[in-house]
Amino acid sequence: MKIAILLKQVPVKDATLKVNGDGLWIDEDNVTFEINESDHYGLEEALRLKEKHDGEVVVVTMGPERVKESIKQALAKGADRAIHINSSGYSNPDPIAHAKLLCAAIKDENFDLILSGLQSDDLGYGQTGVLVAEMLGMAHATLVMETDVQDGKIKVKRELEGGWFQSVELPLPAVLTIQSGLNQIRYATIKGIMAAKRKEIKEIAISDLGVSDADASGIQMHKIYLPVKTKQTVVLEGDTADIVSKLVDKLKNEAKVL
Amino acid sequence: MAKKDKTDVSFMKSLFAGVIDQETIFPYPKLPQDEQENLDMILQAWNEFAKDAVDSPQIDRDKKIPKEVLQGMAELGFFGLSIPEQYGGAGLSETAYCRVFEEVCNYDASLAVTLGAHASIGTNGLLLYGTEKQKQKYLPKLASGEWIAAFALTEPGAGSDAAGIQSKAVLNDKKTHFILNGGKMWISNGSISDLWTVFAKTDVIEDGVIKEKISAFLVEAKWPGCSAGKPEDKFGIRGSDTTALNFDNVQVPVENLLGPLGKGFKVAMETLNVGRLGLAAGNVGGCKLLTQMAADYAKNRKQFGQSIAEFEIIKDKIANMAADAYAAESMVYLTSALADRHTVDYSLESAISKVFASEALWRAANEAMQIAGGNGYSTEYPFGQIVRDARINLIFEGTNEILRAFTALAGMQGPGEYLKKIGKALRDPIKGFGLLTEFAVQKVRDVVTKDTLKNIAPELKEQAERFNDFADELQSNVEKVLMKYGKEIIHHEFIQQRIANMAIDLYGMAAVISRVDSKIKDSKSVEQEMPLVQLYCDAAWRRVRREARQIENNLDKQRRQACDLIYNSKQIPFDVFHE
Amino acid sequence: MANGILVVLENNDGKISRIGWETLTAAQKIGSDLGIGVSAAVLGKDAKSMADSAAGKHADAIYAASNAALENYTPDGYTAALEQVIAKAAPAYIFVGHSYQARDYVAKLALRINAKIISDCIGYKVDGGSLMLTRQVFAGKFNADYSFSGNGPYIATFQAGAFSADGLQPGSAKVEEVAVDLSGTEIRTNVLDIFQGVKQEVDLSKAEVIVSAGRGLKEKDNMALVEGLAKALGGDVSGSRPVCDDGWLKIDRQIGSSGQTVSPKLYLAVGISGAIQHVVGMKNSKYIVAINKDPHAPIFEIADVAVVADLFEVVPALTKAVQEAA
């Protein structure tokens, strides 16, 4: 089975971020990046499916030079090769444009299964997997919590809201977007890290993808900014006894639960 | 990995002779990009694993590392870090190994000791001296973690004085096996290991005379007659397994002799050279971690209406900790790169790094606990465990006292030969430092002009000048004491210690200057580290000056008298109430 | 000619879901600010009765799109059906609640009808007759303002809780049945089963006081701290997703997008950093106290009281103080 994992690199969860000069992105200096969480689970699921059914796992990433680090990490964990769409200098905020580029890079690969994370922790549109499915004419399922491939079909457990789940069956090829927590992510082994050096990373420039309207965007991002607090937050810190006495007072007089 | 035959380049040994072998340590080494990337990924994998799996207080409380942790590390490949890829290992350079080891230490010292006893001293003898057959037989198992290794040198009567080994291996009549009898103690990984590098006396015929000389053997723990004692209950690194080993007529096949017969000392010392460096790297990690922990604690702790981090008395401590950590890091990774060149004698640099880093760690642990005050002393906080865990570093893999003596004597051997007076007498100053004879100073120093560092960035002018001055001071003092004491210098440890302390800080200054100078020449900003550089170098040259002054002008006589007073009394011979 | 906003009212087991009403509220407000009308659509096997339930709201029309193939939600079925409803209503804007269901098909619909899309919006501004939408980026650390460009239709999805359905304007809307023809639509998704992961034994939506545990508690044994405090306050215990995933707490006590949505008088978050997925489930609580060591924890953004301290010191002391105060 030939599996693609669409993988994005995002700032680490606990990164302290600042908005950059043009107000449309973060200042990347001194920011550490990592594989987007749900994509990471997707990678793990891809590797597990490969271990069960044989085949190949291909990492597909779009991003500037720095994403190579995440690609190598994915290769170290066991992915077989990678396609890197180098997007240095490309700043279109439209997820549809992103999906077009991804599809252009993978359409000739004829994947049986394309996995992606549910949502990225940077722009967080949560659309890429679904868009790619529609563009490539493949069936899809989102919020996948379990996969089971058999006889050209894939059965998945999807998460619904409020603790409900759905079991659905799709024909292959298909696109799945993966919910975090469906498996346990493996650690890269040192052997894997050494082997990653010998694996192929195919780098493609955006201009080489033949997408004529790569720069077209149906949406415009005006600025990013710190949310304006709607609530007046009282900060308590310092001495524990002092915190507790103030807090009890508030629970009594403001929350009125005592 | 160090090779058996070194050329005679040694930065520190040259320095003792007044020669500043600048090209050996400039520019400050860097890992090739390829290896740097691998290293970064290994560190990331380790961090991910360790965050989930390693619970240091738990390991300390249980006095045991959970099986799953060791198994997890084995699966990730951590047991084969420095074993070549062809034997199933990762083939890391000494530098990369040290950096990984540093990170392991950051999670738990017991775990680091367990790993170091296996991957460093447990395996290095085999890597350095093993035959191809021995390597093929054992390395893959050690690399995968299926087998754990241990290094068995110390005996009840042979601690720092390794020559006192009593274990004996006697060749049987058929000459197929050595029959090994005796015992070892303080063996890290003793009861959890499968392959031991054991040192025992053997009969060697030299010039027609039978002499007892130490040989090294690869001994499988499962062989009949091998047994391990109960794990010791230790003050620190409580999770690491430390036991006695016992050999009762163990039949060791002759093919398990490691290295040539009678050359066991060389095997042991070479192994420890590398081992010490890993240890020093671990200490660097500890220094950095403690500095951070102490600073975090200080920032969050409020007294007298402000965070205690604002008090200068705390800033003094944090600044010193940071400067020490910076210097220790500079020394360790300069030395590891010397080791990776395979053609350099780095035995002095390795000993110096171990002494400096372990003492810096001890100071840091002490200060961090002090900054944390009462909380620091509570077992609810991590500082107490760190103090206990850190303490062993001053003791094992060569006590710092022995390593100072080694540094001074091995350093003075070159000038000794140069002086052509006492070279021979210095060749074997302490049995066990059998490697001393390999070095000879290549360049004969021009006695008239002082050697200096050349082309140093102007930002480092003051530090370089101080280094030049005190390097000269080291050389002249070495000459002076050699002239004065001759071969008797072996018995003058007051002097040895001073010479060693000068050498330690001079190496520290050299490493720091090389590091910063190289960064400046790479057109990188050094603004943020300059205060650390200035703090360390200033403290260093003042210490060197004090030691130098005391070589002649000292109270050694009073020290001897004070000791005589105590030694000759049954009780402390003063009591203010009965005078 | 494009006209007005079309809201897709989510069908939750035969009823219009809360997020559907919230989105209709958003549409009423935005429609009024833009000076355009609002209509709505509801899909199902038999959508008429649901459409009727919306007839009392302020809207121009409620389209009821019924088809047997819409009994279970499928992306193919819903996309095809909505394509037909949209063709009929010809809206300028299409608003959908950013539910799990919407995440599954709205992007597909956008491509199908050649629409522009901005997902997961939490607010809006109308400036000079044009619509600016606000959404969260970088996992809630920042907000970002977006607008559409080029030709419509424009699709926006709105986060749960971004608008309160309390503000829904009553009125009267005509219910219009739309015959959707799905005979030519291949529905590739075969729905086998819908089931509850863990039987929902606990309904926290009525709880007055909730003490909620996060990853900051470090290990399962420490849950006793939270339980003790909840007991002292006479409240219930809940947790964030990681806490439930790790088995420290039963999954039916999970708060957030994949768990329950609550709005108690007091929500006391202990060691919860405040990922959006969690915040969505509790941000409408009347009074929020958060205890966290990290002064930058996003949970503090929505807290009434931010306790920046070590929970292992504060929680036991607070429990004791509450016991004494009671």
mmCIF file of N, CA, C and O in Angstrom, chain A residues 127 219, chain C residues 6 8 86 92-96 105-121 133 148 152-158:
data_model
loop_
_atom_site.group_PDB
_atom_site.id
_atom_site.type_symbol
_atom_site.label_atom_id
_atom_site.label_comp_id
_atom_site.label_asym_id
_atom_site.label_seq_id
_atom_site.Cartn_x
_atom_site.Cartn_y
_atom_site.Cartn_z
ATOM 1 N N GLN A 127 -8.718 22.284 6.813
ATOM 2 C CA GLN A 127 -9.358 22.001 5.524
ATOM 3 C C GLN A 127 -8.521 21.144 4.577
ATOM 4 O O GLN A 127 -9.073 20.538 3.648
ATOM 5 N N ILE A 219 -9.059 34.623 -0.033
ATOM 6 C CA ILE A 219 -9.200 35.257 1.270
ATOM 7 C C ILE A 219 -7.982 36.135 1.520
ATOM 8 O O ILE A 219 -6.914 35.900 0.966
ATOM 9 N N LEU C 6 -27.076 32.412 3.707
ATOM 10 C CA LEU C 6 -27.751 31.130 3.930
ATOM 11 C C LEU C 6 -27.043 30.410 5.068
ATOM 12 O O LEU C 6 -25.835 30.187 5.014
ATOM 13 N N VAL C 8 -26.607 27.029 7.264
ATOM 14 C CA VAL C 8 -26.909 25.591 7.297
ATOM 15 C C VAL C 8 -27.125 25.211 8.758
ATOM 16 O O VAL C 8 -26.212 25.334 9.580
ATOM 17 N N ILE C 86 -28.159 25.563 -2.541
ATOM 18 C CA ILE C 86 -27.447 26.824 -2.797
ATOM 19 C C ILE C 86 -27.772 27.347 -4.192
ATOM 20 O O ILE C 86 -27.965 28.546 -4.404
ATOM 21 N N ALA C 92 -25.186 35.080 -1.105
ATOM 22 C CA ALA C 92 -23.864 35.698 -1.213
ATOM 23 C C ALA C 92 -22.922 35.050 -0.198
ATOM 24 O O ALA C 92 -21.740 34.886 -0.451
ATOM 25 N N TYR C 93 -23.508 34.738 0.956
ATOM 26 C CA TYR C 93 -22.716 34.117 2.019
ATOM 27 C C TYR C 93 -23.384 32.817 2.455
ATOM 28 O O TYR C 93 -24.607 32.706 2.469
ATOM 29 N N ILE C 94 -22.567 31.859 2.839
ATOM 30 C CA ILE C 94 -23.076 30.635 3.441
ATOM 31 C C ILE C 94 -22.390 30.498 4.794
ATOM 32 O O ILE C 94 -21.153 30.504 4.871
ATOM 33 N N PHE C 95 -23.181 30.430 5.864
ATOM 34 C CA PHE C 95 -22.630 30.305 7.215
ATOM 35 C C PHE C 95 -22.931 28.908 7.755
ATOM 36 O O PHE C 95 -24.056 28.423 7.658
ATOM 37 N N VAL C 96 -21.938 28.316 8.335
ATOM 38 C CA VAL C 96 -22.112 26.987 8.934
ATOM 39 C C VAL C 96 -21.409 26.994 10.288
ATOM 40 O O VAL C 96 -20.365 27.630 10.438
ATOM 41 N N TYR C 105 -17.196 18.390 5.695
ATOM 42 C CA TYR C 105 -17.674 18.574 4.312
ATOM 43 C C TYR C 105 -17.577 19.997 3.769
ATOM 44 O O TYR C 105 -17.651 20.195 2.560
ATOM 45 N N VAL C 106 -17.436 21.008 4.610
ATOM 46 C CA VAL C 106 -17.592 22.374 4.109
ATOM 47 C C VAL C 106 -16.507 22.745 3.096
ATOM 48 O O VAL C 106 -16.776 23.405 2.097
ATOM 49 N N ALA C 107 -15.274 22.287 3.335
ATOM 50 C CA ALA C 107 -14.199 22.601 2.385
ATOM 51 C C ALA C 107 -14.487 21.960 1.030
ATOM 52 O O ALA C 107 -14.232 22.542 -0.031
ATOM 53 N N LYS C 108 -15.059 20.762 1.090
ATOM 54 C CA LYS C 108 -15.418 20.059 -0.147
ATOM 55 C C LYS C 108 -16.508 20.833 -0.886
ATOM 56 O O LYS C 108 -16.434 21.042 -2.099
ATOM 57 N N LEU C 109 -17.494 21.287 -0.127
ATOM 58 C CA LEU C 109 -18.585 22.069 -0.714
ATOM 59 C C LEU C 109 -18.027 23.334 -1.368
ATOM 60 O O LEU C 109 -18.439 23.711 -2.469
ATOM 61 N N ALA C 110 -17.072 23.960 -0.679
ATOM 62 C CA ALA C 110 -16.497 25.203 -1.200
ATOM 63 C C ALA C 110 -15.896 24.977 -2.582
ATOM 64 O O ALA C 110 -16.109 25.765 -3.511
ATOM 65 N N LEU C 111 -15.158 23.884 -2.740
ATOM 66 C CA LEU C 111 -14.564 23.607 -4.043
ATOM 67 C C LEU C 111 -15.650 23.326 -5.075
ATOM 68 O O LEU C 111 -15.571 23.763 -6.224
ATOM 69 N N ARG C 112 -16.656 22.569 -4.615
ATOM 70 C CA ARG C 112 -17.710 22.158 -5.536
ATOM 71 C C ARG C 112 -18.439 23.369 -6.121
ATOM 72 O O ARG C 112 -18.777 23.400 -7.296
ATOM 73 N N ILE C 113 -18.702 24.389 -5.285
ATOM 74 C CA ILE C 113 -19.471 25.541 -5.779
ATOM 75 C C ILE C 113 -18.552 26.734 -6.077
ATOM 76 O O ILE C 113 -19.016 27.846 -6.266
ATOM 77 N N ASN C 114 -17.225 26.433 -6.060
ATOM 78 C CA ASN C 114 -16.247 27.478 -6.372
ATOM 79 C C ASN C 114 -16.373 28.677 -5.437
ATOM 80 O O ASN C 114 -16.411 29.822 -5.868
ATOM 81 N N ALA C 115 -16.468 28.377 -4.142
ATOM 82 C CA ALA C 115 -16.630 29.435 -3.142
ATOM 83 C C ALA C 115 -15.300 29.728 -2.467
ATOM 84 O O ALA C 115 -14.364 28.938 -2.528
ATOM 85 N N LYS C 116 -15.227 30.864 -1.808
ATOM 86 C CA LYS C 116 -14.099 31.184 -0.945
ATOM 87 C C LYS C 116 -14.483 30.778 0.468
ATOM 88 O O LYS C 116 -15.660 30.795 0.824
ATOM 89 N N ILE C 117 -13.508 30.417 1.258
ATOM 90 C CA ILE C 117 -13.879 29.918 2.587
ATOM 91 C C ILE C 117 -12.948 30.440 3.686
ATOM 92 O O ILE C 117 -11.727 30.454 3.536
ATOM 93 N N ILE C 118 -13.573 30.862 4.786
ATOM 94 C CA ILE C 118 -12.840 31.220 6.007
ATOM 95 C C ILE C 118 -13.460 30.390 7.136
ATOM 96 O O ILE C 118 -14.656 30.505 7.410
ATOM 97 N N SER C 119 -12.634 29.556 7.747
ATOM 98 C CA SER C 119 -13.197 28.605 8.709
ATOM 99 C C SER C 119 -12.920 29.006 10.149
ATOM 100 O O SER C 119 -11.963 29.723 10.430
ATOM 101 N N ASP C 120 -13.778 28.518 11.028
ATOM 102 C CA ASP C 120 -13.570 28.618 12.477
ATOM 103 C C ASP C 120 -13.470 30.062 12.957
ATOM 104 O O ASP C 120 -12.544 30.407 13.688
ATOM 105 N N CYS C 121 -14.459 30.868 12.576
ATOM 106 C CA CYS C 121 -14.437 32.282 12.963
ATOM 107 C C CYS C 121 -15.020 32.442 14.368
ATOM 108 O O CYS C 121 -15.880 31.686 14.803
ATOM 109 N N LEU C 133 -13.756 39.067 9.207
ATOM 110 C CA LEU C 133 -13.985 37.965 10.150
ATOM 111 C C LEU C 133 -12.733 37.736 10.996
ATOM 112 O O LEU C 133 -11.610 37.838 10.493
ATOM 113 N N PHE C 148 -12.883 38.270 2.641
ATOM 114 C CA PHE C 148 -12.949 37.552 1.364
ATOM 115 C C PHE C 148 -12.483 38.470 0.258
ATOM 116 O O PHE C 148 -12.604 39.696 0.351
ATOM 117 N N GLY C 152 -17.806 35.768 -4.998
ATOM 118 C CA GLY C 152 -18.410 34.812 -4.084
ATOM 119 C C GLY C 152 -18.855 33.586 -4.824
ATOM 120 O O GLY C 152 -18.523 33.429 -6.005
ATOM 121 N N PRO C 153 -19.621 32.721 -4.221
ATOM 122 C CA PRO C 153 -20.084 32.885 -2.838
ATOM 123 C C PRO C 153 -18.970 32.702 -1.800
ATOM 124 O O PRO C 153 -17.949 32.117 -2.105
ATOM 125 N N TYR C 154 -19.276 33.252 -0.632
ATOM 126 C CA TYR C 154 -18.318 33.182 0.464
ATOM 127 C C TYR C 154 -18.859 32.282 1.572
ATOM 128 O O TYR C 154 -19.986 32.450 2.008
ATOM 129 N N ILE C 155 -18.013 31.384 2.003
ATOM 130 C CA ILE C 155 -18.422 30.498 3.102
ATOM 131 C C ILE C 155 -17.654 30.883 4.362
ATOM 132 O O ILE C 155 -16.437 31.055 4.324
ATOM 133 N N ALA C 156 -18.382 30.998 5.462
ATOM 134 C CA ALA C 156 -17.703 31.182 6.758
ATOM 135 C C ALA C 156 -18.241 30.144 7.725
ATOM 136 O O ALA C 156 -19.441 29.859 7.737
ATOM 137 N N THR C 157 -17.346 29.567 8.501
ATOM 138 C CA THR C 157 -17.821 28.685 9.584
ATOM 139 C C THR C 157 -17.479 29.356 10.904
ATOM 140 O O THR C 157 -16.483 30.067 11.019
ATOM 141 N N PHE C 158 -18.362 29.143 11.898
ATOM 142 C CA PHE C 158 -18.222 29.832 13.191
ATOM 143 C C PHE C 158 -18.025 28.837 14.324
ATOM 144 O O PHE C 158 -18.725 27.825 14.402
#
